[in-house]
Short mmCIF file of C-alpha atoms and ligand atoms in Angstrom, two decimals:
data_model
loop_
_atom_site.label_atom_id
_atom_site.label_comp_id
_atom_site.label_asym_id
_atom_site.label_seq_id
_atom_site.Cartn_x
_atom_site.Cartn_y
_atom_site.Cartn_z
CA UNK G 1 65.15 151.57 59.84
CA UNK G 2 61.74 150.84 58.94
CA UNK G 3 60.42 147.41 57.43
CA UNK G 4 57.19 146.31 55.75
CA UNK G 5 55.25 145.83 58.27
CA UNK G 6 56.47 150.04 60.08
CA UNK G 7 58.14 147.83 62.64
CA UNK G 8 61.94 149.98 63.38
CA UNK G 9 64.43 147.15 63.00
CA UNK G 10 67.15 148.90 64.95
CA UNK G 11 68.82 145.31 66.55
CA UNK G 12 71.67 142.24 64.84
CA UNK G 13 72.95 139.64 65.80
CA UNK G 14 75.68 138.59 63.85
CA UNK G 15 77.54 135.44 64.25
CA UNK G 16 80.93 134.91 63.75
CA UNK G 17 81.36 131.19 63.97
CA UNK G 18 79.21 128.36 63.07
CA UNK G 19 81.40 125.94 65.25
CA UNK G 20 80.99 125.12 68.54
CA UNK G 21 82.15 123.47 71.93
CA UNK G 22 78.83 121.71 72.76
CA UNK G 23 76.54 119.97 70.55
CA UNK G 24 73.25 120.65 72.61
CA UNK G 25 70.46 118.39 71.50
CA UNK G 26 67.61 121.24 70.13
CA UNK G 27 70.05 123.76 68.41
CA UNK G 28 72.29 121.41 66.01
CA UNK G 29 71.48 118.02 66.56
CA UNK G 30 72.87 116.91 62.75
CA UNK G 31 76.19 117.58 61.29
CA UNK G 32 76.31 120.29 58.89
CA UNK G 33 78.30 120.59 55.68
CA UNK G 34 81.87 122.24 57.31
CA UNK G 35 82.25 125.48 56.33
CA UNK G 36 86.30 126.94 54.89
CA UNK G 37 88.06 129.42 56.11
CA UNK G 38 87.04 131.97 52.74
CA UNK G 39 83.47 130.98 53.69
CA UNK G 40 83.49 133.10 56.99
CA UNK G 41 83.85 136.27 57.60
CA UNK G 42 87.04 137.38 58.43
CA UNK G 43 87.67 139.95 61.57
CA UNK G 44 87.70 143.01 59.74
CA UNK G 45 84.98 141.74 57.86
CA UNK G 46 82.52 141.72 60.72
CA UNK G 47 83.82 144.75 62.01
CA UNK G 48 83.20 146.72 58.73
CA UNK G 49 80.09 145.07 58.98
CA UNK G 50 79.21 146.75 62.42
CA UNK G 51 80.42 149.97 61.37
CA UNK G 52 77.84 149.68 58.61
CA UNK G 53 74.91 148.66 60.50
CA UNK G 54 75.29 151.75 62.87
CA UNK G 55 75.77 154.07 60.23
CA UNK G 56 72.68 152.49 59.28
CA UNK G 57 70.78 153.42 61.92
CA UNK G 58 71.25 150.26 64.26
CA UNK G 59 71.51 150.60 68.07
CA UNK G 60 72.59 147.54 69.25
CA UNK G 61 74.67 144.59 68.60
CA UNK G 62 74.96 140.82 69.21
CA UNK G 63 78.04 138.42 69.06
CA UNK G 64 76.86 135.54 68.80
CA UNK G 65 77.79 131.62 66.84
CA UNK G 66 77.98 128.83 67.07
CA UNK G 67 80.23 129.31 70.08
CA UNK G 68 81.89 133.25 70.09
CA UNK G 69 84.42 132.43 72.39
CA UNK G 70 85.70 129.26 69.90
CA UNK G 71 86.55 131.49 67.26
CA UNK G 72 89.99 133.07 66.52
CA UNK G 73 89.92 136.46 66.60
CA UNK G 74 87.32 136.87 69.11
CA UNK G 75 89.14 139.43 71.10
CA UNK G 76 90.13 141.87 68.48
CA UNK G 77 86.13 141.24 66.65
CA UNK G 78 84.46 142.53 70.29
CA UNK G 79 87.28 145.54 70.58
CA UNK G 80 86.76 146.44 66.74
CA UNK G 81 82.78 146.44 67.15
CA UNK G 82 82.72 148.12 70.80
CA UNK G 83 84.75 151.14 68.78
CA UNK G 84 82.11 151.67 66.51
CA UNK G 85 78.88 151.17 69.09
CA UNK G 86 78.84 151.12 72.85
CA UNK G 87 75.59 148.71 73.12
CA UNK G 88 77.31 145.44 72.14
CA UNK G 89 76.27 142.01 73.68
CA UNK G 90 77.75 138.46 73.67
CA UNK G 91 75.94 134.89 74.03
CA UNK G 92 78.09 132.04 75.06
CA UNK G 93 77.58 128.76 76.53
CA UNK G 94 80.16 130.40 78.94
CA UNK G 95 82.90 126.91 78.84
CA UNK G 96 85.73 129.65 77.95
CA UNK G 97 84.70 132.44 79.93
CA UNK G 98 87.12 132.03 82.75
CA UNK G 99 89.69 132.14 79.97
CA UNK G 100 88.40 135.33 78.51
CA UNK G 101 86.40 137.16 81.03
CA UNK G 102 88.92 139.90 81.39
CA UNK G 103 89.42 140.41 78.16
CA UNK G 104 86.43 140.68 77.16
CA UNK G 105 86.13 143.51 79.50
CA UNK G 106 89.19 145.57 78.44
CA UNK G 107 87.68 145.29 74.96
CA UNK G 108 85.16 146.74 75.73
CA UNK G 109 82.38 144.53 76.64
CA UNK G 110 80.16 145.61 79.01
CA UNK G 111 77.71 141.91 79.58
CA UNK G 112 77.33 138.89 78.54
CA UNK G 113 74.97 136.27 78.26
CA UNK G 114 75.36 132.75 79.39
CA UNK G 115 73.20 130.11 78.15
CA UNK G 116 72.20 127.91 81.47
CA UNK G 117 69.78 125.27 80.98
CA UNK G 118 70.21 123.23 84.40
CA UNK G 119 72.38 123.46 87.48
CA UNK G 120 72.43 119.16 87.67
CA UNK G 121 75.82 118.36 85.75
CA UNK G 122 74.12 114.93 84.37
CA UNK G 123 71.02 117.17 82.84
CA UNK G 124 73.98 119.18 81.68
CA UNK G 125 76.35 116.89 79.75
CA UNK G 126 73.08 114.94 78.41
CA UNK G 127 71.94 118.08 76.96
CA UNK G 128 75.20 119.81 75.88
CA UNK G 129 76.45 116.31 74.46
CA UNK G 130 79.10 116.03 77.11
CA UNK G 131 79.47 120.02 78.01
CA UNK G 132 81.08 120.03 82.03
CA UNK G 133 78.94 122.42 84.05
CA UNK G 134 81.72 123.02 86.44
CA UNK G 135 83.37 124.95 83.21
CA UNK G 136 80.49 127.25 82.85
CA UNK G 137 80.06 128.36 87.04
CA UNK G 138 84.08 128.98 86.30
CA UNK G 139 83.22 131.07 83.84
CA UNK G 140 80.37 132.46 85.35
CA UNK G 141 82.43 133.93 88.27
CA UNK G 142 84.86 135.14 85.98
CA UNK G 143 82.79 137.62 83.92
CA UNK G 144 81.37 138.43 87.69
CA UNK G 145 85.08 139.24 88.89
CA UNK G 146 85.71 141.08 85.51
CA UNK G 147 82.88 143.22 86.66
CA UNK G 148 80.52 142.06 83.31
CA UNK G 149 76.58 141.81 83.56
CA UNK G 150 75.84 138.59 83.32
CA UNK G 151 72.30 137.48 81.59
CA UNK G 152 71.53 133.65 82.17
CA UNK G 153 69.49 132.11 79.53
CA UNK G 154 67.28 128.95 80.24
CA UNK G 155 65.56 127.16 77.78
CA UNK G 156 62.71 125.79 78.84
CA UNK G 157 62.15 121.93 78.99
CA UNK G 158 60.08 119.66 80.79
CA UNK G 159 62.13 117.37 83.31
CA UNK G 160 64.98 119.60 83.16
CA UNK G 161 63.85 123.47 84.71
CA UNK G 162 60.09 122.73 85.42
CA UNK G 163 60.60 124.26 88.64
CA UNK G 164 62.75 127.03 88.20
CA UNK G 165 63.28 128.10 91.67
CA UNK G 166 66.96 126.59 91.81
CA UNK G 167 68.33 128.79 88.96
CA UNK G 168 66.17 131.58 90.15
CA UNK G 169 68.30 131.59 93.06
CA UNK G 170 71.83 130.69 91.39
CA UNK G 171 70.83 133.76 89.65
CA UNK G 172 70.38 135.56 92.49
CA UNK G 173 73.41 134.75 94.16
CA UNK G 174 75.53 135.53 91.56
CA UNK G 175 73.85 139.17 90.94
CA UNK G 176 72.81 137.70 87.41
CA UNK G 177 69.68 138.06 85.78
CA UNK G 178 67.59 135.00 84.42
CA UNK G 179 65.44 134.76 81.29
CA UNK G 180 63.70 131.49 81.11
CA UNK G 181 62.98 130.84 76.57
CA UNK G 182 60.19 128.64 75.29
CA UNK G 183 62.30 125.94 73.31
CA UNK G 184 61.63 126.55 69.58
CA UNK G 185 60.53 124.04 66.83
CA UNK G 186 63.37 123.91 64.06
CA UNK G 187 62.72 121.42 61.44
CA UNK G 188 65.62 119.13 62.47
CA UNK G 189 64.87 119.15 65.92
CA UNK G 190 60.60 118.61 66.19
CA UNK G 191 61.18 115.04 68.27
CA UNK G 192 63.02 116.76 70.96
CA UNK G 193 60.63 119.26 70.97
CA UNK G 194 57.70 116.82 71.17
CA UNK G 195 59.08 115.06 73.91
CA UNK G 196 60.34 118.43 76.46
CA UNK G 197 58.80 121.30 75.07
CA UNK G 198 56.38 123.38 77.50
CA UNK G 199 54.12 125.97 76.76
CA UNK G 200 55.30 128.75 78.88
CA UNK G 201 51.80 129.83 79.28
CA UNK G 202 50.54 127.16 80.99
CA UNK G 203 53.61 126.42 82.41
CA UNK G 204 53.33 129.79 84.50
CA UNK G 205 49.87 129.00 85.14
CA UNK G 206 50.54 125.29 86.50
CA UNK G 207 53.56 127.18 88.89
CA UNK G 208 51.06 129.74 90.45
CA UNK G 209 53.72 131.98 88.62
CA UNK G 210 52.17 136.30 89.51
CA UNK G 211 51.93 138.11 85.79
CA UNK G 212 53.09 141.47 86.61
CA UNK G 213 54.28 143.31 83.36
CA UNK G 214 54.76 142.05 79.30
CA UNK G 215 57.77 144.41 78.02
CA UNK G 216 58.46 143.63 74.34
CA UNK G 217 59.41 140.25 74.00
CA UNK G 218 60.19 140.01 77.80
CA UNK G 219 57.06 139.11 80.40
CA UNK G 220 57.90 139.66 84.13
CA UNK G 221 56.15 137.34 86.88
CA UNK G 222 56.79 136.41 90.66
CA UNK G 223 57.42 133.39 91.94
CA UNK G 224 58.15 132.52 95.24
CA UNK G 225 59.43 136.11 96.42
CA UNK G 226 61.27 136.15 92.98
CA UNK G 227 61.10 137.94 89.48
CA UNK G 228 61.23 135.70 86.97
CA UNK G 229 61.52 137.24 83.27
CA UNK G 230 60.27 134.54 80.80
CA UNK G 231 60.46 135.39 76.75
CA UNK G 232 57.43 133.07 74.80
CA UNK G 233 57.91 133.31 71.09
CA UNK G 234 55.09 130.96 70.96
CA UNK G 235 52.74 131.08 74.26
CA UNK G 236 52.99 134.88 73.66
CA UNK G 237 53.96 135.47 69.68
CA UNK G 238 55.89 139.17 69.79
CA UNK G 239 56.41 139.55 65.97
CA UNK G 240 54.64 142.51 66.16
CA UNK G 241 57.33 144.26 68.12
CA UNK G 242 60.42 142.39 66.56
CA UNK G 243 63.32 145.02 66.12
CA UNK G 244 65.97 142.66 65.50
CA UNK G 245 67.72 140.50 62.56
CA UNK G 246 70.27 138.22 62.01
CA UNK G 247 73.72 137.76 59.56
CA UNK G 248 75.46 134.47 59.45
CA UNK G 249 78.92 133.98 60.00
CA UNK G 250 79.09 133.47 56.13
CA UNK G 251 77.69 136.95 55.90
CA UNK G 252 73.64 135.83 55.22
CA UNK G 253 71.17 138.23 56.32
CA UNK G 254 68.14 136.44 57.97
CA UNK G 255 65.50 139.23 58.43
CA UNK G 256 63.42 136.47 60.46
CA UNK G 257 65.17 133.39 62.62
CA UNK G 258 61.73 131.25 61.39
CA UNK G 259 62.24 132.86 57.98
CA UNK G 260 63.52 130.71 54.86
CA UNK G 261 64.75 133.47 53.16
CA UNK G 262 68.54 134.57 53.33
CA UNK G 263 69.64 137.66 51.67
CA UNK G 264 73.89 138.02 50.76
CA UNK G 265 75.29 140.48 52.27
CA UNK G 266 78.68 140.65 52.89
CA UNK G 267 79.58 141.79 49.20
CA UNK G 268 78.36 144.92 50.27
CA UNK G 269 80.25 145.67 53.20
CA UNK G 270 81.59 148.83 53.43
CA UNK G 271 79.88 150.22 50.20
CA UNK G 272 78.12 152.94 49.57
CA UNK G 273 75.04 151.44 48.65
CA UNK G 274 74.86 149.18 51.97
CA UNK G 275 71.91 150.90 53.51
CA UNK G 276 70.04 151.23 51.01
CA UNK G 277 70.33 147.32 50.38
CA UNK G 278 69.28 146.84 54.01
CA UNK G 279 66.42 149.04 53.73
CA UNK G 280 65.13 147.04 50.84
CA UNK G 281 65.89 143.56 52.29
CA UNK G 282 64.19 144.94 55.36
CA UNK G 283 61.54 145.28 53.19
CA UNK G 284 60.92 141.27 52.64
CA UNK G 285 61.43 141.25 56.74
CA UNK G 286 57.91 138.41 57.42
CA UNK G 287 55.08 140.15 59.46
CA UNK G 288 55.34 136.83 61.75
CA UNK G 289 56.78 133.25 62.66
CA UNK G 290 54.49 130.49 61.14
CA UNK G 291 55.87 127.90 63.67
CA UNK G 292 51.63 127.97 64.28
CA UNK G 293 51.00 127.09 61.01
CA UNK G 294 53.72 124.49 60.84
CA UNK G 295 56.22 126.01 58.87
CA UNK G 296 59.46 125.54 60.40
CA UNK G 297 63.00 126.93 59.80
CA UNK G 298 65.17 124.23 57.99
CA UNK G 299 68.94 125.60 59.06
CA UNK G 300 70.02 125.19 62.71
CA UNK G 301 69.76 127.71 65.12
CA UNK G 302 73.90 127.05 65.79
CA UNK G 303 74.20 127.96 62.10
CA UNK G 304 71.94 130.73 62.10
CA UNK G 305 73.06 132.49 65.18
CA UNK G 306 71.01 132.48 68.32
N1 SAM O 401 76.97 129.11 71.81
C1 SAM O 401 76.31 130.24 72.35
C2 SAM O 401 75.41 129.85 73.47
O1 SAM O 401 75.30 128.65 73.79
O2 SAM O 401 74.83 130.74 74.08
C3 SAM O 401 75.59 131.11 71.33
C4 SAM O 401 74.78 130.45 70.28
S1 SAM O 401 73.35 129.60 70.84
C5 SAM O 401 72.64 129.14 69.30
C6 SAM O 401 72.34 130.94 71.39
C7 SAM O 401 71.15 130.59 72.25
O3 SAM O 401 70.19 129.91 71.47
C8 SAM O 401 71.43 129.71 73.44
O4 SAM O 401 70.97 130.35 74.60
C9 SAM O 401 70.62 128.48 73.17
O5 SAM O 401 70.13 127.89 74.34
C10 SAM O 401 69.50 129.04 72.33
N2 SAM O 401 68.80 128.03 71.55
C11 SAM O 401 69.32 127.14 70.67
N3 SAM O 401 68.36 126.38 70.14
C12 SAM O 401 67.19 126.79 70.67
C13 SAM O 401 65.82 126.38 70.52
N4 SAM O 401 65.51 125.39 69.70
N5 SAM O 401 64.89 127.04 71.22
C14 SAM O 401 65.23 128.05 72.06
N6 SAM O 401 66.49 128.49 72.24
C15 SAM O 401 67.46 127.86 71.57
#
């Protein structure tokens, strides 16, 4: 489906919690008003929801939160969306994944990706606000034994993954693939960012990191024998190509993550007019970010839906 700008927005995420395990320290560092049961979307809810989207024209799908694997329901939500598209993902801080790696798979699920900042279990709970990294290399060897490919996310931050080398090659080991992510300026969370944020650009640069290939939002480089896949939503701004949005676990349709503008959507679920609604929110879909220009997103990312 096209938007404003002729970019083909083909890509959700769609959250289906706004709680989590972890509290990690740039994604939703302030408590947020608690949310009811009728506020979320229910199972079949986000289900319906998928089967719209792909009748819609959409090729892929995120599960994301808040934490996935913290909401109830999880199991039957991934089967129910795996029936109606076979490209479905799931992002997880991975602390339940040895509980749910297998059935995850027989629902369907074909990968996974875990959000890894730091292999130091200090770095780890200080981050995470008390997360226990031995839970997550559980999990981790779980969704490997439940034959799932596994993604590991890294945010970038100074003093925590300067040198990425050591999750390069826990990545490595584990036949996992590693994406290191500029950290992102959200409104709530700009004194965190001041203090670790790197500029993946010069980060590279300062590492003697190889550029070998940019391949829409993803740049490939070698360092130190290894590839190392880095995605700069600042260093190296890829609104241009942006095929994706994003729906709240309260059904909210974010057409940008930097954007201030929600759009309802779950009263149309399953209705007849529920593309043609998309294509016109699409429509209001922002050409680009304006973290540049200072303009940054007031709701959390945890809220929002990574
Ligand atoms: N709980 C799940 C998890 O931890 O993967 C899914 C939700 S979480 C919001 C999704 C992803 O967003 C995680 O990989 C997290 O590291 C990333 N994230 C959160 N805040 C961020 C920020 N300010 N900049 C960059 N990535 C961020």
């Amino acid at each position: 489906m096209l938007d404003g700008c002729g970019r083909d927005i083909r890509y959700v995420r769609i959250s289906v919690t706004d709680l989590c395990n972890l509290g990690c320290v740039y994604c939703k560092p302030r408590p947020v008003p608690k949310l009811t049961h009728d506020d979320v979307m229910s199972v079949d809810e986000i289900i319906a929801l998928a089967n719209d989207f792909v009748n819609a024209g959409f090729t892929k799908i995120r599960l994301t939160g808040g934490e996935p694997l913290v909401r109830k329901g999880i199991i039957p939500i991934v089967k129910g969306v795996c029936s109606v598209t076979d490209n479905v993902g799931l992002t997880t801080n991975g602390i339940l994944l040895s509980e749910f790696a297998e059935e995850l798979k027989a629902a369907g699920l074909k990968g996974v990706n875990v959000s890894l900042d730091t292999l130091d279990p200090e770095a780890y709970r200080k981050i995470t606000g008390g997360g226990k990294l031995s839970e997550v290399f559980k999990g981790i060897d779980a969704a490997k034994a439940a034959e799932l490919k596994i993604k590991l996310n890294a945010v970038l931050q100074r003093g925590i993954n300067f040198d990425p080398l050591p999750l390069l090659e826990y990545a490595e080991k584990t036949g996992a693939e590693l994406r290191m992510i500029e950290l992102m300026p959200f409104a709530s969370t700009l004194g965190y960012v001041d203090e670790r944020a790197l500029n993946a650009e010069n980060w590279l640069r300062s590492l003697g990191a190889e550029h070998i290939l940019d391949e829409g939002k993803t740049s490939l480089y070698r360092y130190r024998g290894h590839e190392l896949k880095v995605i700069a939503p600042l260093s190296r701004n890829f609104c241009a190509e942006c095929d994706r949005i994003r729906v709240t676990c309260t059904g909210m349709l974010l057409p940008c993550l930097h954007g201030a503008k929600a759009y309802p959507v779950r009263d149309k679920i399953g209705s007849a007019g529920f593309a043609d609604y998309l294509g016109s929110v699409l429509k209001l879909k922002p050409p680009a970010h304006g973290i540049g220009e200072g303009i940054y997103q007031n709701m959390d990312m945890g809220s929002i839906g990574g």
